[in-house]
Coordinates of C-alpha atoms in Angstrom, one line a residue:
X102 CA -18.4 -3.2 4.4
X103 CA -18.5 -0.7 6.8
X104 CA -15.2 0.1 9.2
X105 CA -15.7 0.2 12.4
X106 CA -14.6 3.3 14.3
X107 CA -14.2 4.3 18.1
X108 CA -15.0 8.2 18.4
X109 CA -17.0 10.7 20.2
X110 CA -18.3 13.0 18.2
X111 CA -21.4 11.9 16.6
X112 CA -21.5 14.2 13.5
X113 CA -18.0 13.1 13.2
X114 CA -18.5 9.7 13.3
X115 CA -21.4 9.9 10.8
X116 CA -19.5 11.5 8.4
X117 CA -16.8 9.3 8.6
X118 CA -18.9 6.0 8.3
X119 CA -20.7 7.0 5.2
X120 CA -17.3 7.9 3.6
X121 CA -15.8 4.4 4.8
X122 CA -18.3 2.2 3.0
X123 CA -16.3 0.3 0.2
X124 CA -18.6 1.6 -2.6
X125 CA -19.9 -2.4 -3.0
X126 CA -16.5 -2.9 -4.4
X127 CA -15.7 -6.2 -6.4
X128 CA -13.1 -7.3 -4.0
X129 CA -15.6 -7.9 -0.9
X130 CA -14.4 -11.4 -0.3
X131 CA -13.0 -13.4 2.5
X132 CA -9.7 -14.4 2.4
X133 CA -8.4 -17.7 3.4
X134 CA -5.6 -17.8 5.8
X135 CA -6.5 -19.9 9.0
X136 CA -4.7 -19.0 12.4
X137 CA -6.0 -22.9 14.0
X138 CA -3.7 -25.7 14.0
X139 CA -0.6 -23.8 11.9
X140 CA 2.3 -25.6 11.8
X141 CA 5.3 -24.3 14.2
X142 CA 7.0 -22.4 10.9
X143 CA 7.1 -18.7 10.7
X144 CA 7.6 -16.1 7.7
X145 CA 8.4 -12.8 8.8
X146 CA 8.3 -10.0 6.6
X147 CA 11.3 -7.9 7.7
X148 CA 12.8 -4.5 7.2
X149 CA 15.3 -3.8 10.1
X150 CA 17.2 -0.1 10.7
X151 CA 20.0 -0.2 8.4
X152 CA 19.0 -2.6 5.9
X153 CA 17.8 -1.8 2.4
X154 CA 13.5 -2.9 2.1
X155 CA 12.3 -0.3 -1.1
X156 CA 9.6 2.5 -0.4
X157 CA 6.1 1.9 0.8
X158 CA 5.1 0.3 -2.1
X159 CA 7.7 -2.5 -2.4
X160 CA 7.5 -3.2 1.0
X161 CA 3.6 -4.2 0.9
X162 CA 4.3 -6.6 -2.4
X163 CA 6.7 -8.5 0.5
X164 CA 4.1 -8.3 2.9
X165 CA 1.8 -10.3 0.5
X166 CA 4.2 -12.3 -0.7
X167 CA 5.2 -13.5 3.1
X168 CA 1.9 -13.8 3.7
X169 CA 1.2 -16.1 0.7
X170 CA 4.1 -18.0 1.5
X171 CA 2.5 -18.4 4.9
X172 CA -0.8 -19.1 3.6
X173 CA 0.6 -22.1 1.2
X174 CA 2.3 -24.1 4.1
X175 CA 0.2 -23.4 6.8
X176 CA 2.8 -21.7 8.7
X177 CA 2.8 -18.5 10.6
X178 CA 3.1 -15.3 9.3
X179 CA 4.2 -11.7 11.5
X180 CA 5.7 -8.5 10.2
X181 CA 8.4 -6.7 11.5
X182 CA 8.9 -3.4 10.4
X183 CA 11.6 -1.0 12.4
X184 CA 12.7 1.4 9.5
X185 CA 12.3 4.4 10.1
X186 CA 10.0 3.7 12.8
X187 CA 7.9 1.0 14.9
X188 CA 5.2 0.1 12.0
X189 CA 2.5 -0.9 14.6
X190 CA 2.2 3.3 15.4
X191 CA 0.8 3.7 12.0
X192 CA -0.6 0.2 11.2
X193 CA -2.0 -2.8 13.4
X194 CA -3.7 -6.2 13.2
X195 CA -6.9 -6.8 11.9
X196 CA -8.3 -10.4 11.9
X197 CA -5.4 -12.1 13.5
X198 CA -2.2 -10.8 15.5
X199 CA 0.9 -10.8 13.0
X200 CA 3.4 -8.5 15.4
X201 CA 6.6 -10.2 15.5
X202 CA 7.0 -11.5 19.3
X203 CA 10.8 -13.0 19.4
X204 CA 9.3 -15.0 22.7
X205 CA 8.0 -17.0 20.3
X206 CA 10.8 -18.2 18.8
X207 CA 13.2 -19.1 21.5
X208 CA 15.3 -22.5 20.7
X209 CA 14.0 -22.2 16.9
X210 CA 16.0 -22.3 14.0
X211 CA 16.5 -19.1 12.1
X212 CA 17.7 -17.6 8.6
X213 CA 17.3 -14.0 7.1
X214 CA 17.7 -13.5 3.3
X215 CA 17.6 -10.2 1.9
X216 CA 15.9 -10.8 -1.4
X217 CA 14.8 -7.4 -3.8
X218 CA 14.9 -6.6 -7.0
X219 CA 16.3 -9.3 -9.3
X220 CA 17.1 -12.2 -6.9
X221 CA 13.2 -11.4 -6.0
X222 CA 12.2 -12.1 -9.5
X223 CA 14.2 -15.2 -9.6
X224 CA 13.0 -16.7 -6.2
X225 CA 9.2 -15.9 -7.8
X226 CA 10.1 -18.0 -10.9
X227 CA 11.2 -20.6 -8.7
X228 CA 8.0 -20.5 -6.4
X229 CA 5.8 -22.0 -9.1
X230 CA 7.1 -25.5 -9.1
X231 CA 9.8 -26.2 -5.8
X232 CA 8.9 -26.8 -2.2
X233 CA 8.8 -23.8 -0.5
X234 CA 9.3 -25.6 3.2
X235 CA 12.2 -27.0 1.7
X236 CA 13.1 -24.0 0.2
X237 CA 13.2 -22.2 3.3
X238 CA 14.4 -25.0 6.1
X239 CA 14.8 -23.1 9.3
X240 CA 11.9 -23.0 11.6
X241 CA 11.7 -19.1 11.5
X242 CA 12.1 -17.5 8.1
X243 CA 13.3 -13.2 8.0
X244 CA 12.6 -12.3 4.3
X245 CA 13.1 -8.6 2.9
X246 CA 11.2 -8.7 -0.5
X247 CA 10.3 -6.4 -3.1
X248 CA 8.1 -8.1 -5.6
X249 CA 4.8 -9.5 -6.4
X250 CA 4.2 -12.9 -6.2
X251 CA 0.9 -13.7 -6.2
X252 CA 0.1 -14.8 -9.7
X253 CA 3.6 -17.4 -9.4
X254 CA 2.7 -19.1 -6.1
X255 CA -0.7 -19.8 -7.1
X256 CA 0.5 -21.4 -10.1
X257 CA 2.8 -24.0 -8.0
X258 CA 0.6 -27.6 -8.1
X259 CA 1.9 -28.4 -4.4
X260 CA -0.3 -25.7 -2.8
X261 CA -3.4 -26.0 -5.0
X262 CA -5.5 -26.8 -2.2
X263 CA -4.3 -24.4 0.1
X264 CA -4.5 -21.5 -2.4
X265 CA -7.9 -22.2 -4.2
X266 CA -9.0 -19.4 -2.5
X267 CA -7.4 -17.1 -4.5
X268 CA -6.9 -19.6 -8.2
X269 CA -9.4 -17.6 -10.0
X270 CA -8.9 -13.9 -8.3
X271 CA -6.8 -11.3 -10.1
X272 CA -3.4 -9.7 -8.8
X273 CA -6.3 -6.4 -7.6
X274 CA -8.5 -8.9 -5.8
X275 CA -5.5 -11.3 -4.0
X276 CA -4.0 -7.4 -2.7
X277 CA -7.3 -6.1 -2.1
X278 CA -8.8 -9.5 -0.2
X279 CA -5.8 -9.7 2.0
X280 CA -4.8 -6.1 2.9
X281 CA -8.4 -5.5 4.0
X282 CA -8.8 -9.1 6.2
X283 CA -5.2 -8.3 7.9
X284 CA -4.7 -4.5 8.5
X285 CA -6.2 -1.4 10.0
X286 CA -5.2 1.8 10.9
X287 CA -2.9 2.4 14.1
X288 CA -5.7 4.5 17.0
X289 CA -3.5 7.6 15.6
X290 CA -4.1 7.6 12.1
X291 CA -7.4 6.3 12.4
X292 CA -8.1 9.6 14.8
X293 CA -6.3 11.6 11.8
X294 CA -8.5 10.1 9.3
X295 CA -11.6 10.7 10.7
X296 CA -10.6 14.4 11.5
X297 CA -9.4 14.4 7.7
X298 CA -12.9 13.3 6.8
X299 CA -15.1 15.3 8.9
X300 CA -13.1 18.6 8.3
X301 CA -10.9 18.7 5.2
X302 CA -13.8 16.2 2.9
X303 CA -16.8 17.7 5.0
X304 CA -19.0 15.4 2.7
X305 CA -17.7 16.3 -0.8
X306 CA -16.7 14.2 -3.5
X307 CA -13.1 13.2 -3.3
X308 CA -10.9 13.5 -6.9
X309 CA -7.4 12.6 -6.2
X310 CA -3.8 12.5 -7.6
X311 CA -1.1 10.5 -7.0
X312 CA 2.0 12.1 -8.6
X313 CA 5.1 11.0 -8.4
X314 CA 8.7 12.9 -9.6
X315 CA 11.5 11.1 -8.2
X316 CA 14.5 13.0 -8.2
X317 CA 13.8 16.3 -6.3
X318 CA 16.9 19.1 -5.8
X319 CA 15.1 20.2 -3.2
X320 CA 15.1 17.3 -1.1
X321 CA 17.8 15.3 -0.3
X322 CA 16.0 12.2 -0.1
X323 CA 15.7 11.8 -3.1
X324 CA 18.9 11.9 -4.7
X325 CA 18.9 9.1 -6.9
X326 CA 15.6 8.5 -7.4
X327 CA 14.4 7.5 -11.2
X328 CA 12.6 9.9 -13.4
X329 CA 9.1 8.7 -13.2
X330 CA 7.3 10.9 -14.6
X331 CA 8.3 15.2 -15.5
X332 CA 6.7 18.4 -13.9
X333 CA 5.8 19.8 -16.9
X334 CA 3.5 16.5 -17.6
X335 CA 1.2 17.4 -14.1
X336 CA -0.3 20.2 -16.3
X337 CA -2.4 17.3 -17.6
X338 CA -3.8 16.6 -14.5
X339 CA -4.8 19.6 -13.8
X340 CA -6.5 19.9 -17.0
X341 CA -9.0 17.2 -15.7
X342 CA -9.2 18.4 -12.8
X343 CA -10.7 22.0 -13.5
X344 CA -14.0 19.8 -14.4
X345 CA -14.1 18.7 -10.6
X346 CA -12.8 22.6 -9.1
X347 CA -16.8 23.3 -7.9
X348 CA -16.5 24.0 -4.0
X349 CA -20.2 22.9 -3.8
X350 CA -19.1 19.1 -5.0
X351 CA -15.5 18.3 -4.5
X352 CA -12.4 18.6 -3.0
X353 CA -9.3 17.6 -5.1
X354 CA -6.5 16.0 -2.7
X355 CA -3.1 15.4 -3.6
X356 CA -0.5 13.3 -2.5
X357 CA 3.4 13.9 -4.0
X358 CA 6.8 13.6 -3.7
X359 CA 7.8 17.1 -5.2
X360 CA 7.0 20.1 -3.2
X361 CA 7.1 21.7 -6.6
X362 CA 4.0 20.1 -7.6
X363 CA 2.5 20.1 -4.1
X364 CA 2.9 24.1 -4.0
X365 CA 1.3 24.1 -8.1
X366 CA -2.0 22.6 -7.0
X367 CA -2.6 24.5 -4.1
X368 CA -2.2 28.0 -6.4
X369 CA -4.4 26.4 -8.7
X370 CA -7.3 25.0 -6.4
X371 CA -7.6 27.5 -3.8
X372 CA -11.1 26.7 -2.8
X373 CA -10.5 23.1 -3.3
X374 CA -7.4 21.5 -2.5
X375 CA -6.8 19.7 1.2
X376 CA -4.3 17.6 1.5
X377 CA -2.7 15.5 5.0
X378 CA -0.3 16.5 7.3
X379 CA 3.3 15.9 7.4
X380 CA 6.3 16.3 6.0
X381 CA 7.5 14.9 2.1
X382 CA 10.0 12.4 2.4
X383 CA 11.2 8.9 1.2
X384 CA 10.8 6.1 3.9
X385 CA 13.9 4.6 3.1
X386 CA 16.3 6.6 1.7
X387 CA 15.5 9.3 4.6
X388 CA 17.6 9.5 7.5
X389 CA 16.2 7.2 10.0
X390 CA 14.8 10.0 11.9
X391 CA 11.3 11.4 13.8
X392 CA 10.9 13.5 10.5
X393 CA 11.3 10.4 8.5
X394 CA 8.5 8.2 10.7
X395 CA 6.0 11.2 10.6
X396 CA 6.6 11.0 6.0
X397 CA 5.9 7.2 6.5
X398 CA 2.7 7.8 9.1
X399 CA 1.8 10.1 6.1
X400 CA 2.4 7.9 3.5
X401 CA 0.1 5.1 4.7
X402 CA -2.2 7.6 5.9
X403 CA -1.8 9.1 2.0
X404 CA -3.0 6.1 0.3
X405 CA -5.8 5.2 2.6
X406 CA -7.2 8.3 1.9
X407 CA -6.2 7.4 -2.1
X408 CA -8.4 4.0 -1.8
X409 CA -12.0 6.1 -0.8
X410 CA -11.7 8.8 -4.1
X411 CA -14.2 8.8 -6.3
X412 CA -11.7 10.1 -9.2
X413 CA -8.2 8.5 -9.0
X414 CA -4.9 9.5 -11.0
X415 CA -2.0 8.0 -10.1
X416 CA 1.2 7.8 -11.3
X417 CA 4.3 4.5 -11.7
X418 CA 4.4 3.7 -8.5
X419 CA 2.6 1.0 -5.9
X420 CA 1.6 3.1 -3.3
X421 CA -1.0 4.7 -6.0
X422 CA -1.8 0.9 -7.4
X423 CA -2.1 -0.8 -4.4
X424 CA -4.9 1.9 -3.6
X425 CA -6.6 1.8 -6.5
X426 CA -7.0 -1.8 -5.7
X427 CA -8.0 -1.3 -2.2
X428 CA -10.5 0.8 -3.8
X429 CA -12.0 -2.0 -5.9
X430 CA -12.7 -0.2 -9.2
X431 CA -11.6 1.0 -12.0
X432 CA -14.0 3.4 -13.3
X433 CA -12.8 7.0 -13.2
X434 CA -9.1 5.6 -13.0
X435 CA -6.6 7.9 -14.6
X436 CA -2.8 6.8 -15.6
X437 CA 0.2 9.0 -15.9
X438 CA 3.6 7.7 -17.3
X439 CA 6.4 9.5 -18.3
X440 CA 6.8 10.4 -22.2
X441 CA 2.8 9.3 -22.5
X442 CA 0.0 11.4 -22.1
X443 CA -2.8 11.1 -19.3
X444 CA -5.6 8.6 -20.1
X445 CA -8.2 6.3 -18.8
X446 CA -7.0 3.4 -17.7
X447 CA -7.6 -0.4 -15.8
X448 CA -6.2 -3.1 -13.5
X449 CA -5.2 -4.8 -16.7
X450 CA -4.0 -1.7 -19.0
X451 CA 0.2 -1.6 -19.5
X452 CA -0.7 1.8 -18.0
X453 CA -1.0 0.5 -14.6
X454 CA 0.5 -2.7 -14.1
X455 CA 4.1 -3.4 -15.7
X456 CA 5.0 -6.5 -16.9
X457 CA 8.4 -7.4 -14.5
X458 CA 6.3 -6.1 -11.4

């Protein structure tokens, strides 16, 4: 599968479309969400200034999970995302149009539930057996969620014909089929990609870390934030990666939230390193802010550029593991976790995917 790409330059835009072919991943399927003859119901994933939604990461697990919902009851499913900025200026519809138009709902019946963390894992537990029109009544349904639930809906007997699509797919191909069918890059970070690609890649090999800290003294927004994994544990990464520090072959990119580790790499890979532009921050503990919307352009703009390497390390969290399945492969897939060393790992390894996710 090859993306399709507006641009002028042709040199650019042949570099660019070799790099975007999908490396005949696993996951080239079609998913199965019908926009014809959909019932008058809406789910909206929604994360409002103000409210609470998780990082990057959490919010996409709501996104599929809305969408899924969506997908069971042949209802209609938008996204609206205004924290910290309008999330159509970074990413925009694919095969259908899912940006929230509140024309459409004029003299419907509405209810927003804010529903992360715990309550999330509840509702998912709940999911594989009740109702879920008659869980959620009201004609238009606002949901904030935080957790997977693929692999509970699909096990709910109700929807069995309207999710065989997805019965014998794994968590990696349901994320994978769906993100791919639905979403593509806003005109701007598409532009910055290919301008990425044609300059900062320039045709090598792509080995790439995803490392994440958490807390960070140095960075107010992340005050708070869990340990995931310590600085003195990167030196592991870039162990492997001296085998890949050849000029003539690669270019090692890294994405972080520590400008501590950001600052060690480029010392250590002078002639290699590249990363994207923008500023580190946390896209929802950050001041709701243009700093803040340019760290969540970044961020998306991150992990597509995390779902094309050919080597892939990432750390806890799911903005590296929801690349890695976008990627659609697991060889040359590295796992870091705090107080365990740097290893080979899989879509199915404890390594990668935690049990409560």
């Amino acid at each position: 599968m090859i993306g399709k790409f507006k641009i002028g330059v042709l040199s650019t835009l042949t570099v660019v479309i070799f790099y975007e072919f999908y490396y005949g991943s696993l996951f080239d399927r079609e998913p199965r969400l019908s926009v014809l003859r959909l019932k008058d119901k809406y789910f909206v994933y929604s994360c409002k200034r103000g409210m609470t939604c998780g990082g990057w990461g959490d919010r996409q697990k709501g996104i599929i999970a809305l969408y899924l919902m969506a997908n069971a009851t042949n209802s209609k499913f938008r996204i609206q995302i205004e924290k910290p900025c309008d999330f159509t200026s970074a990413i925009q519809p694919k095969s259908f149009n899912w940006i929230l138009n509140k024309n459409e709902f004029i003299n419907k019946s509405s209810e927003r539930r804010h529903i992360l963390d715990r309550h999330g894992r509840a509702l998912r537990d709940k999911l594989t057996k009740v109702n879920i029109t008659e869980h959620f009544p009201r004609d238009v349904s606002y949901l904030t969620i935080n957790s997977e639930f693929s692999h509970y809906i699909r096990q709910n007997k109700l929807y069995s014909q309207s999710l065989a699509w997805l019965k014998h797919l794994s968590m990696a191909e349901i994320f994978a089929t769906i993100w791919r069918d639905i979403m593509t890059l806003s005109p701007e970070l598409q532009k910055r990609y290919q301008q990425f690609v044609a300059t900062r890649v320039a045709g090598k090999k792509l080995a790439c870390a995803q490392i994440r800290i958490g807390p960070d003294p140095n960075n107010s927004d992340f005050n708070g934030e869990y340990r995931v994994i310590t600085v003195a544990q990167t030196a592991q990464v870039w162990n492997l990666f001296q085998k890949y520090n050849d000029p003539d072959k690669y270019k090692i990119f890294l994405t972080t939230d520590n400008q501590e580790v950001r600052l060690k790499a480029k010392t250590l890979f002078p002639g290699v390193f590249i990363e994207s532009d923008g500023p580190i921050g946390h896209v929802d503990k950050g001041p709701e802010t243009e700093k803040t919307c340019h760290a969540f352009k970044k961020v998306i703009l991150d992990q597509h550029i995390l779902s094309t390497c050919d080597v892939l390390v990432t750390s806890w969290s799911g903005i590296g593991r929801h690349a890695a399945y976008v990627r659609g492969k697991e060889s040359d897939l590295y796992c870091l976790l705090k107080d365990k060393d740097l290893r080979p790992c899989n879509f199915n390894s404890s390594l990668f995917q935690p049990s409560n996710w």
